[in-house]
Amino acid sequence: MARVHANKEMPHLFAGLIALGVAGTILFAAGMAVIHLERSTIPSTAPDLFLLKNQGVAFQRAAAHAPNVLPIYGSSELLVPAAPERGNIFFRTAPTGFQLSPVGGGGTTPLIMSQKVAALSSDLRGKELAISLSPGWFFAAKPGWRGYTGNFSLMAASEMAFGTALDFELKRDIASRMLECPSTLEKSPLLEFALRRLASGRLVDRTIFCVLWPLGKAQTALLELQDHRAALNHIRREIKPAPQRHPEVLDWPKLIARVEATKTTDWAKVSKASGLNVQITPGSRDVAFRNGVKASASWADLELLLRTLERVHARPLILSMPIAGDFYDHAGVSRSAREEYYTKLRALVQRYHFAVVEFEEHDEDPAFLIRHQSHLTAKGWAYYDRALDDFFHGRMPRS
Amino acid sequence: MSWLEKHPAVHRVLLILYYFAIIVALILMYGRGDFSTQPFVYQGF
């Protein structure tokens, strides 16, 4: 009776509500279908690295759901070299039963990774994943924000802020760091306002945040919708055929020996080109180096990442490329000074009871890194691959 | 009395379709996300 009355008295409201209900049902069904598509095409998308995978969450979520995919979060080292040993290429055909799904781009930082991990939240519960660290992040007291702004994802940041995976204390600490780079928040005044409330930590601000929360969730839902739509377009237009699975029994010592024999370093060429033939007194820059390692803000960011991983109950392997010891020897930074980095990293990660491999024994191996950058050579990747394979199969990861 | 007023069922259906079209238009306009990042050229290679 009431329905008939409403229908007659308020025909526009009635029609609007019906249309909204129909649209909502269609959107929900379409969303489910796209999620199914994202998951069923994961063998094709997992090994690739593309903008939407980095900036959205849909493909990362699909990778987190796939039992035979190991996500790896890192930065520029995931993009080079174009050698068959590079992780995502090496594991493309799942030779040992899993594919590697890289996420990250040049200049990605631990703070960016924290937001991505927080965005995935419950999807990472019990999930194995790898984090690749660049030692260079931890040498400068105040690393720049350019890499952060270039990799910032509004989607991941909103999911972190308005999601329920993290507690207020962790959100407060992440928000405080994010607010140090306000240019990334210009596009979303709501997110900036919410982060300011979170960062303050005061009861009144938390209350305002809770009042705002439904609006934030609505914004996140809209972003998710856009993410799924973009994912659908990517699957329709840009997806490659899924690689054929090719199980193999890998002989790691043989594989590494082969890579060592065929790949030579260009260290000599580079050292000349960079003017490193100038003699610098060994150890003369140890104090400056140690001060940089001691004061670097990246340690706090790494701790935020570790806290986030712990909070979402993920099972991470923390990998760190070694320092280019040969380069630093020439630059006046001794091995004992460099040891500070390895020791501090191990101590921090072990506090969270996560597996860590820092490849310290390759510190002075000029064939492990491309020039003196935090980019692995084919040999470096072969060692990374072995550690990842060990980890995925429940063995102690070797360095 | 107009034709629509004589056919209330058709009127209701048309109204629903009208609002549905508005919702679809809004989705088409705002459903395309902006996944671009701030200009940044990584110079570490």
Short mmCIF file of C-alpha atoms in Angstrom, two decimals:
data_model
loop_
_atom_site.label_atom_id
_atom_site.label_comp_id
_atom_site.label_asym_id
_atom_site.label_seq_id
_atom_site.Cartn_x
_atom_site.Cartn_y
_atom_site.Cartn_z
CA MET A 1 0.00 0.00 0.00
CA ALA A 2 2.81 2.38 1.03
CA ARG A 3 4.79 1.46 -2.09
CA VAL A 4 1.85 2.22 -4.36
CA HIS A 5 1.39 5.54 -2.57
CA ALA A 6 5.06 6.49 -2.97
CA ASN A 7 4.92 5.43 -6.59
CA LYS A 8 2.01 7.76 -7.29
CA GLU A 9 3.01 10.71 -5.12
CA MET A 10 6.75 10.77 -5.88
CA PRO A 11 7.19 9.20 -9.30
CA HIS A 12 10.66 10.74 -9.81
CA LEU A 13 12.02 9.51 -6.49
CA PHE A 14 10.58 6.08 -7.11
CA ALA A 15 12.01 5.89 -10.65
CA GLY A 16 15.39 7.22 -9.45
CA LEU A 17 15.63 4.62 -6.71
CA ILE A 18 14.68 1.80 -9.08
CA ALA A 19 17.26 3.01 -11.64
CA LEU A 20 19.89 3.26 -8.90
CA GLY A 21 19.11 -0.26 -7.73
CA VAL A 22 19.30 -1.67 -11.26
CA ALA A 23 22.57 0.20 -11.97
CA GLY A 24 24.04 -0.96 -8.66
CA THR A 25 23.12 -4.58 -9.37
CA ILE A 26 24.60 -4.40 -12.88
CA LEU A 27 27.79 -2.76 -11.56
CA PHE A 28 28.16 -5.37 -8.85
CA ALA A 29 27.70 -8.23 -11.31
CA ALA A 30 30.08 -6.60 -13.80
CA GLY A 31 32.63 -6.05 -11.01
CA MET A 32 32.48 -9.73 -10.06
CA ALA A 33 32.89 -10.74 -13.71
CA VAL A 34 35.93 -8.44 -14.13
CA ILE A 35 37.51 -9.77 -10.91
CA HIS A 36 37.04 -13.29 -12.27
CA LEU A 37 38.67 -12.20 -15.53
CA GLU A 38 41.59 -10.55 -13.69
CA ARG A 39 42.20 -13.76 -11.75
CA SER A 40 41.82 -16.09 -14.71
CA THR A 41 44.29 -14.09 -16.83
CA ILE A 42 46.93 -13.87 -14.09
CA PRO A 43 49.35 -16.28 -15.89
CA SER A 44 49.56 -13.62 -18.63
CA THR A 45 49.66 -10.48 -16.51
CA ALA A 46 51.74 -11.67 -13.54
CA PRO A 47 55.20 -11.59 -15.20
CA ASP A 48 54.65 -8.17 -16.79
CA LEU A 49 55.28 -4.79 -15.31
CA PHE A 50 53.01 -2.01 -16.54
CA LEU A 51 51.70 1.33 -15.29
CA LEU A 52 48.22 0.13 -14.34
CA LYS A 53 49.63 -2.73 -12.29
CA ASN A 54 51.75 -0.24 -10.32
CA GLN A 55 49.18 2.50 -9.94
CA GLY A 56 46.06 0.41 -9.48
CA VAL A 57 45.39 -2.44 -7.09
CA ALA A 58 43.34 -4.89 -9.20
CA PHE A 59 46.25 -6.78 -10.79
CA GLN A 60 48.21 -6.81 -7.53
CA ARG A 61 45.16 -8.25 -5.79
CA ALA A 62 44.79 -10.93 -8.47
CA ALA A 63 48.47 -11.85 -8.01
CA ALA A 64 47.99 -12.01 -4.24
CA HIS A 65 45.12 -14.47 -4.71
CA ALA A 66 47.00 -16.79 -7.07
CA PRO A 67 48.69 -19.58 -5.09
CA ASN A 68 51.38 -20.10 -7.74
CA VAL A 69 52.41 -16.46 -8.06
CA LEU A 70 55.04 -14.77 -5.89
CA PRO A 71 54.67 -10.98 -5.88
CA ILE A 72 57.90 -9.00 -5.62
CA TYR A 73 57.90 -5.31 -4.70
CA GLY A 74 60.97 -3.35 -5.66
CA SER A 75 62.16 -0.47 -7.78
CA SER A 76 64.23 0.04 -10.94
CA GLU A 77 66.14 -3.24 -10.53
CA LEU A 78 62.92 -5.01 -11.57
CA LEU A 79 63.19 -3.38 -15.01
CA VAL A 80 66.78 -4.19 -16.00
CA PRO A 81 68.63 -5.91 -17.60
CA ALA A 82 66.70 -7.55 -20.43
CA ALA A 83 68.47 -10.81 -19.64
CA PRO A 84 66.74 -14.19 -19.36
CA GLU A 85 67.88 -14.38 -15.74
CA ARG A 86 65.79 -11.38 -14.66
CA GLY A 87 63.24 -12.80 -12.23
CA ASN A 88 60.00 -12.13 -14.07
CA ILE A 89 61.49 -13.50 -17.32
CA PHE A 90 63.21 -16.43 -15.64
CA PHE A 91 60.07 -17.60 -13.83
CA ARG A 92 57.71 -16.70 -16.71
CA THR A 93 57.04 -20.34 -17.60
CA ALA A 94 56.89 -21.35 -13.92
CA PRO A 95 59.86 -23.74 -14.18
CA THR A 96 59.64 -24.61 -10.50
CA GLY A 97 55.90 -24.16 -10.12
CA PHE A 98 55.46 -20.42 -9.70
CA GLN A 99 55.64 -17.15 -11.58
CA LEU A 100 57.11 -13.92 -10.27
CA SER A 101 54.88 -10.85 -10.34
CA PRO A 102 56.97 -7.66 -10.17
CA VAL A 103 55.47 -4.41 -8.86
CA GLY A 104 57.45 -1.17 -8.78
CA GLY A 105 59.23 1.33 -10.96
CA GLY A 106 62.28 3.54 -10.99
CA GLY A 107 62.48 5.53 -7.76
CA THR A 108 59.94 3.45 -5.79
CA THR A 109 60.53 3.82 -2.05
CA PRO A 110 59.61 1.75 1.03
CA LEU A 111 56.89 4.31 1.86
CA ILE A 112 55.23 3.64 -1.51
CA MET A 113 55.48 -0.11 -0.86
CA SER A 114 53.87 0.33 2.59
CA GLN A 115 50.82 1.92 0.97
CA LYS A 116 50.54 -0.83 -1.63
CA VAL A 117 50.82 -3.56 0.99
CA ALA A 118 48.27 -1.82 3.21
CA ALA A 119 45.92 -1.45 0.22
CA LEU A 120 45.97 -5.22 -0.35
CA SER A 121 45.46 -5.84 3.38
CA SER A 122 43.59 -9.10 3.94
CA ASP A 123 44.48 -10.37 0.46
CA LEU A 124 48.04 -10.75 1.75
CA ARG A 125 47.14 -12.73 4.87
CA GLY A 126 49.49 -15.72 4.93
CA LYS A 127 50.75 -14.83 1.45
CA GLU A 128 54.43 -15.15 0.60
CA LEU A 129 55.89 -12.12 -1.13
CA ALA A 130 59.32 -10.61 -1.66
CA ILE A 131 60.55 -7.08 -1.05
CA SER A 132 63.66 -5.91 -2.87
CA LEU A 133 65.63 -3.09 -1.25
CA SER A 134 68.21 -0.76 -2.78
CA PRO A 135 71.06 0.00 -0.34
CA GLY A 136 71.42 3.50 -1.77
CA TRP A 137 68.16 4.55 -0.06
CA PHE A 138 69.83 4.19 3.30
CA PHE A 139 72.97 6.26 2.70
CA ALA A 140 71.51 9.75 2.49
CA ALA A 141 70.21 11.49 5.60
CA LYS A 142 67.43 13.17 3.62
CA PRO A 143 66.60 11.27 0.44
CA GLY A 144 64.66 13.32 -2.13
CA TRP A 145 60.93 12.97 -2.81
CA ARG A 146 61.09 12.81 -6.61
CA GLY A 147 60.93 9.01 -6.74
CA TYR A 148 58.06 9.05 -4.25
CA THR A 149 56.00 11.56 -6.24
CA GLY A 150 56.69 9.67 -9.47
CA ASN A 151 55.35 6.44 -8.01
CA PHE A 152 52.58 7.74 -5.76
CA SER A 153 49.26 5.93 -6.21
CA LEU A 154 46.14 7.75 -5.06
CA MET A 155 44.33 4.43 -5.11
CA ALA A 156 46.79 2.69 -2.78
CA ALA A 157 46.99 5.74 -0.49
CA SER A 158 43.17 5.95 -0.20
CA GLU A 159 42.88 2.22 0.47
CA MET A 160 45.54 2.55 3.17
CA ALA A 161 43.87 5.54 4.84
CA PHE A 162 40.25 4.37 4.67
CA GLY A 163 40.88 0.63 4.88
CA THR A 164 40.52 -1.29 8.11
CA ALA A 165 43.71 -3.35 7.96
CA LEU A 166 45.94 -0.96 9.89
CA ASP A 167 45.45 0.35 13.41
CA PHE A 168 45.34 4.08 14.18
CA GLU A 169 48.95 4.19 15.45
CA LEU A 170 50.37 2.74 12.24
CA LYS A 171 48.10 4.91 10.09
CA ARG A 172 49.22 7.95 12.08
CA ASP A 173 52.92 7.20 11.46
CA ILE A 174 52.42 6.52 7.74
CA ALA A 175 50.19 9.61 7.37
CA SER A 176 52.81 11.82 9.06
CA ARG A 177 55.43 10.72 6.54
CA MET A 178 53.05 11.09 3.59
CA LEU A 179 52.21 14.65 4.60
CA GLU A 180 55.87 15.60 4.20
CA CYS A 181 55.23 15.43 0.46
CA PRO A 182 52.03 17.48 0.05
CA SER A 183 52.28 17.76 -3.74
CA THR A 184 51.08 14.14 -4.09
CA LEU A 185 47.84 15.00 -2.28
CA GLU A 186 46.83 18.02 -4.38
CA LYS A 187 44.45 15.89 -6.44
CA SER A 188 42.54 14.67 -3.41
CA PRO A 189 41.70 17.26 -0.75
CA LEU A 190 39.61 14.62 1.05
CA LEU A 191 42.59 12.29 1.39
CA GLU A 192 44.83 15.13 2.53
CA PHE A 193 42.27 16.20 5.13
CA ALA A 194 41.91 12.60 6.33
CA LEU A 195 45.68 12.15 6.56
CA ARG A 196 45.99 15.34 8.61
CA ARG A 197 43.37 14.02 11.03
CA LEU A 198 45.18 10.67 11.23
CA ALA A 199 48.58 12.28 11.69
CA SER A 200 47.46 14.47 14.59
CA GLY A 201 46.59 11.48 16.75
CA ARG A 202 44.23 13.60 18.92
CA LEU A 203 40.90 12.13 19.95
CA VAL A 204 38.92 14.94 18.33
CA ASP A 205 40.74 14.39 15.02
CA ARG A 206 40.12 10.66 15.17
CA THR A 207 36.44 11.38 15.72
CA ILE A 208 36.38 13.68 12.68
CA PHE A 209 38.15 10.96 10.70
CA CYS A 210 35.50 8.42 11.73
CA VAL A 211 32.74 10.83 10.65
CA LEU A 212 34.50 11.25 7.31
CA TRP A 213 35.16 7.56 6.89
CA PRO A 214 31.99 6.69 4.85
CA LEU A 215 32.86 9.45 2.39
CA GLY A 216 36.40 8.09 2.13
CA LYS A 217 35.08 4.59 1.56
CA ALA A 218 32.79 5.91 -1.17
CA GLN A 219 35.78 7.59 -2.84
CA THR A 220 37.78 4.37 -2.56
CA ALA A 221 34.88 2.40 -4.05
CA LEU A 222 34.79 4.79 -7.00
CA LEU A 223 38.56 4.41 -7.48
CA GLU A 224 38.16 0.63 -7.36
CA LEU A 225 35.49 0.84 -10.02
CA GLN A 226 37.82 2.88 -12.21
CA ASP A 227 40.62 0.41 -11.53
CA HIS A 228 38.50 -2.56 -12.63
CA ARG A 229 37.36 -0.71 -15.73
CA ALA A 230 40.96 0.09 -16.66
CA ALA A 231 41.92 -3.53 -15.94
CA LEU A 232 39.17 -4.74 -18.27
CA ASN A 233 40.46 -2.44 -21.03
CA HIS A 234 43.99 -3.72 -20.46
CA ILE A 235 42.88 -7.35 -20.65
CA ARG A 236 40.86 -6.71 -23.81
CA ARG A 237 43.51 -4.73 -25.66
CA GLU A 238 46.99 -5.33 -24.33
CA ILE A 239 47.17 -8.77 -22.85
CA LYS A 240 49.70 -11.24 -24.25
CA PRO A 241 49.04 -14.98 -24.57
CA ALA A 242 49.72 -16.88 -21.37
CA PRO A 243 53.16 -18.51 -21.44
CA GLN A 244 53.20 -22.29 -21.63
CA ARG A 245 54.16 -23.83 -18.31
CA HIS A 246 57.50 -25.58 -18.56
CA PRO A 247 58.46 -27.52 -15.41
CA GLU A 248 62.20 -28.03 -15.01
CA VAL A 249 64.56 -29.35 -12.39
CA LEU A 250 66.95 -26.46 -11.89
CA ASP A 251 70.59 -27.11 -11.15
CA TRP A 252 71.41 -23.83 -9.42
CA PRO A 253 75.20 -24.29 -9.05
CA LYS A 254 75.42 -25.14 -12.75
CA LEU A 255 73.17 -22.26 -13.74
CA ILE A 256 75.15 -19.75 -11.68
CA ALA A 257 78.48 -21.10 -12.98
CA ARG A 258 77.23 -20.69 -16.54
CA VAL A 259 76.17 -17.08 -15.95
CA GLU A 260 79.47 -16.29 -14.21
CA ALA A 261 81.41 -17.70 -17.14
CA THR A 262 79.53 -15.85 -19.85
CA LYS A 263 78.90 -12.43 -18.37
CA THR A 264 81.79 -10.07 -17.86
CA THR A 265 81.67 -6.85 -15.98
CA ASP A 266 82.22 -3.47 -17.49
CA TRP A 267 83.62 -2.22 -14.21
CA ALA A 268 87.01 -1.25 -15.65
CA LYS A 269 85.39 0.82 -18.38
CA VAL A 270 83.06 2.55 -15.96
CA SER A 271 85.64 3.32 -13.36
CA LYS A 272 87.69 5.16 -15.96
CA ALA A 273 84.69 7.00 -17.31
CA SER A 274 83.59 8.09 -13.83
CA GLY A 275 87.00 9.44 -12.91
CA LEU A 276 87.43 6.84 -10.19
CA ASN A 277 91.08 6.38 -11.12
CA VAL A 278 91.69 9.41 -8.89
CA GLN A 279 93.23 8.04 -5.71
CA ILE A 280 91.16 8.66 -2.57
CA THR A 281 92.60 7.68 0.79
CA PRO A 282 90.95 4.40 1.87
CA GLY A 283 88.46 4.97 4.66
CA SER A 284 88.65 8.76 4.40
CA ARG A 285 84.90 9.02 3.84
CA ASP A 286 83.85 6.49 6.45
CA VAL A 287 82.56 9.07 8.92
CA ALA A 288 80.33 10.81 6.36
CA PHE A 289 79.05 7.42 5.15
CA ARG A 290 78.32 6.21 8.68
CA ASN A 291 76.52 9.46 9.49
CA GLY A 292 74.39 9.06 6.37
CA VAL A 293 73.47 5.47 7.26
CA LYS A 294 72.72 6.48 10.84
CA ALA A 295 70.48 9.41 9.96
CA SER A 296 68.70 8.18 6.83
CA ALA A 297 64.93 8.64 6.96
CA SER A 298 64.58 5.49 4.85
CA TRP A 299 65.08 3.34 7.95
CA ALA A 300 61.89 4.78 9.42
CA ASP A 301 60.12 4.12 6.12
CA LEU A 302 61.41 0.56 6.05
CA GLU A 303 60.15 0.06 9.58
CA LEU A 304 56.72 1.34 8.50
CA LEU A 305 56.79 -1.22 5.70
CA LEU A 306 57.77 -4.02 8.09
CA ARG A 307 55.06 -2.99 10.56
CA THR A 308 52.51 -2.99 7.73
CA LEU A 309 53.61 -6.43 6.56
CA GLU A 310 53.33 -7.72 10.11
CA ARG A 311 49.92 -6.11 10.58
CA VAL A 312 48.44 -7.69 7.43
CA HIS A 313 49.99 -11.07 8.40
CA ALA A 314 51.99 -11.39 5.18
CA ARG A 315 54.99 -13.71 4.95
CA PRO A 316 57.70 -11.63 3.31
CA LEU A 317 61.25 -12.32 2.21
CA ILE A 318 63.33 -9.16 2.47
CA LEU A 319 66.03 -9.05 -0.18
CA SER A 320 68.67 -6.38 -0.39
CA MET A 321 71.07 -5.95 -3.23
CA PRO A 322 74.65 -5.73 -1.97
CA ILE A 323 76.55 -2.46 -1.87
CA ALA A 324 78.87 -1.97 -4.84
CA GLY A 325 81.90 -2.52 -2.61
CA ASP A 326 84.52 -2.05 -5.33
CA PHE A 327 83.11 1.37 -6.12
CA TYR A 328 82.93 2.39 -2.47
CA ASP A 329 86.49 1.14 -1.82
CA HIS A 330 87.65 3.53 -4.52
CA ALA A 331 85.41 6.27 -3.16
CA GLY A 332 87.05 6.10 0.28
CA VAL A 333 84.38 4.10 2.13
CA SER A 334 85.86 1.03 3.79
CA ARG A 335 84.30 -2.41 4.16
CA SER A 336 83.91 -1.93 7.92
CA ALA A 337 81.88 1.25 7.33
CA ARG A 338 79.69 -0.53 4.80
CA GLU A 339 79.15 -3.28 7.35
CA GLU A 340 76.99 -0.79 9.28
CA TYR A 341 74.32 -1.05 6.61
CA TYR A 342 74.20 -4.85 6.58
CA THR A 343 74.20 -5.09 10.37
CA LYS A 344 71.47 -2.49 10.79
CA LEU A 345 69.31 -4.08 8.09
CA ARG A 346 69.61 -7.57 9.58
CA ALA A 347 68.85 -6.31 13.09
CA LEU A 348 65.77 -4.38 11.96
CA VAL A 349 64.26 -7.16 9.84
CA GLN A 350 64.95 -9.87 12.40
CA ARG A 351 63.01 -7.87 14.98
CA TYR A 352 59.95 -8.73 12.91
CA HIS A 353 61.04 -12.37 12.44
CA PHE A 354 61.04 -12.05 8.65
CA ALA A 355 63.49 -13.82 6.36
CA VAL A 356 66.25 -11.54 5.08
CA VAL A 357 68.99 -12.04 2.51
CA GLU A 358 71.36 -9.12 2.02
CA PHE A 359 74.01 -10.76 -0.25
CA GLU A 360 76.79 -9.27 1.85
CA GLU A 361 79.32 -11.79 0.54
CA HIS A 362 78.88 -10.21 -2.89
CA ASP A 363 79.75 -6.76 -1.56
CA GLU A 364 82.99 -6.61 -3.53
CA ASP A 365 81.86 -8.70 -6.47
CA PRO A 366 82.00 -6.35 -9.49
CA ALA A 367 79.96 -8.79 -11.59
CA PHE A 368 76.92 -8.71 -9.30
CA LEU A 369 75.69 -5.17 -10.00
CA ILE A 370 75.52 -3.11 -13.17
CA ARG A 371 78.17 -0.44 -12.70
CA HIS A 372 77.87 0.79 -9.13
CA GLN A 373 74.09 1.18 -9.27
CA SER A 374 71.51 -0.83 -7.38
CA HIS A 375 70.74 -2.83 -10.53
CA LEU A 376 71.48 -6.52 -10.75
CA THR A 377 73.46 -8.09 -13.56
CA ALA A 378 72.44 -11.46 -15.00
CA LYS A 379 74.65 -13.03 -12.33
CA GLY A 380 73.03 -10.95 -9.60
CA TRP A 381 69.60 -12.00 -10.82
CA ALA A 382 70.63 -15.67 -10.84
CA TYR A 383 71.39 -15.38 -7.10
CA TYR A 384 68.15 -13.45 -6.52
CA ASP A 385 66.22 -16.14 -8.44
CA ARG A 386 67.73 -18.89 -6.31
CA ALA A 387 66.80 -17.08 -3.09
CA LEU A 388 63.25 -16.52 -4.37
CA ASP A 389 62.93 -20.16 -5.42
CA ASP A 390 64.19 -21.36 -2.04
CA PHE A 391 61.79 -19.07 -0.24
CA PHE A 392 58.73 -20.03 -2.30
CA HIS A 393 59.41 -23.73 -1.74
CA GLY A 394 59.90 -23.32 2.01
CA ARG A 395 63.68 -23.74 2.01
CA MET A 396 66.12 -21.41 3.74
CA PRO A 397 66.90 -18.75 1.11
CA ARG A 398 70.57 -18.87 0.09
CA SER A 399 72.61 -15.75 -0.63
CA MET B 1 -4.90 14.70 -20.42
CA SER B 2 -1.67 13.82 -22.24
CA TRP B 3 -0.88 10.43 -23.71
CA LEU B 4 1.65 9.71 -20.94
CA GLU B 5 -0.87 10.50 -18.24
CA LYS B 6 -3.23 8.03 -19.84
CA HIS B 7 -0.52 5.33 -19.75
CA PRO B 8 1.02 5.53 -16.23
CA ALA B 9 2.97 2.26 -16.61
CA VAL B 10 4.77 3.54 -19.69
CA HIS B 11 5.39 6.83 -17.88
CA ARG B 12 7.02 5.00 -14.99
CA VAL B 13 9.19 2.88 -17.28
CA LEU B 14 10.31 5.94 -19.22
CA LEU B 15 11.17 7.75 -16.00
CA ILE B 16 13.21 4.78 -14.79
CA LEU B 17 15.02 4.63 -18.14
CA TYR B 18 15.66 8.36 -17.95
CA TYR B 19 17.32 8.10 -14.54
CA PHE B 20 19.15 4.96 -15.58
CA ALA B 21 20.56 6.83 -18.60
CA ILE B 22 21.74 9.63 -16.28
CA ILE B 23 23.54 7.11 -14.06
CA VAL B 24 25.14 5.42 -17.10
CA ALA B 25 26.26 8.82 -18.40
CA LEU B 26 27.82 9.65 -15.02
CA ILE B 27 29.64 6.31 -14.99
CA LEU B 28 30.94 6.90 -18.52
CA MET B 29 32.06 10.42 -17.62
CA TYR B 30 33.71 9.66 -14.29
CA GLY B 31 34.39 5.95 -14.54
CA ARG B 32 37.63 6.45 -16.40
CA GLY B 33 40.30 6.68 -13.74
CA ASP B 34 43.41 8.77 -13.89
CA PHE B 35 46.29 6.41 -13.27
CA SER B 36 48.98 8.81 -14.39
CA THR B 37 51.76 9.83 -12.06
CA GLN B 38 53.43 13.18 -11.58
CA PRO B 39 56.08 13.85 -14.23
CA PHE B 40 59.18 11.97 -13.18
CA VAL B 41 62.03 10.66 -15.27
CA TYR B 42 64.08 8.05 -13.49
CA GLN B 43 67.71 8.82 -14.20
CA GLY B 44 69.39 5.90 -12.54
CA PHE B 45 69.80 3.76 -15.67
#
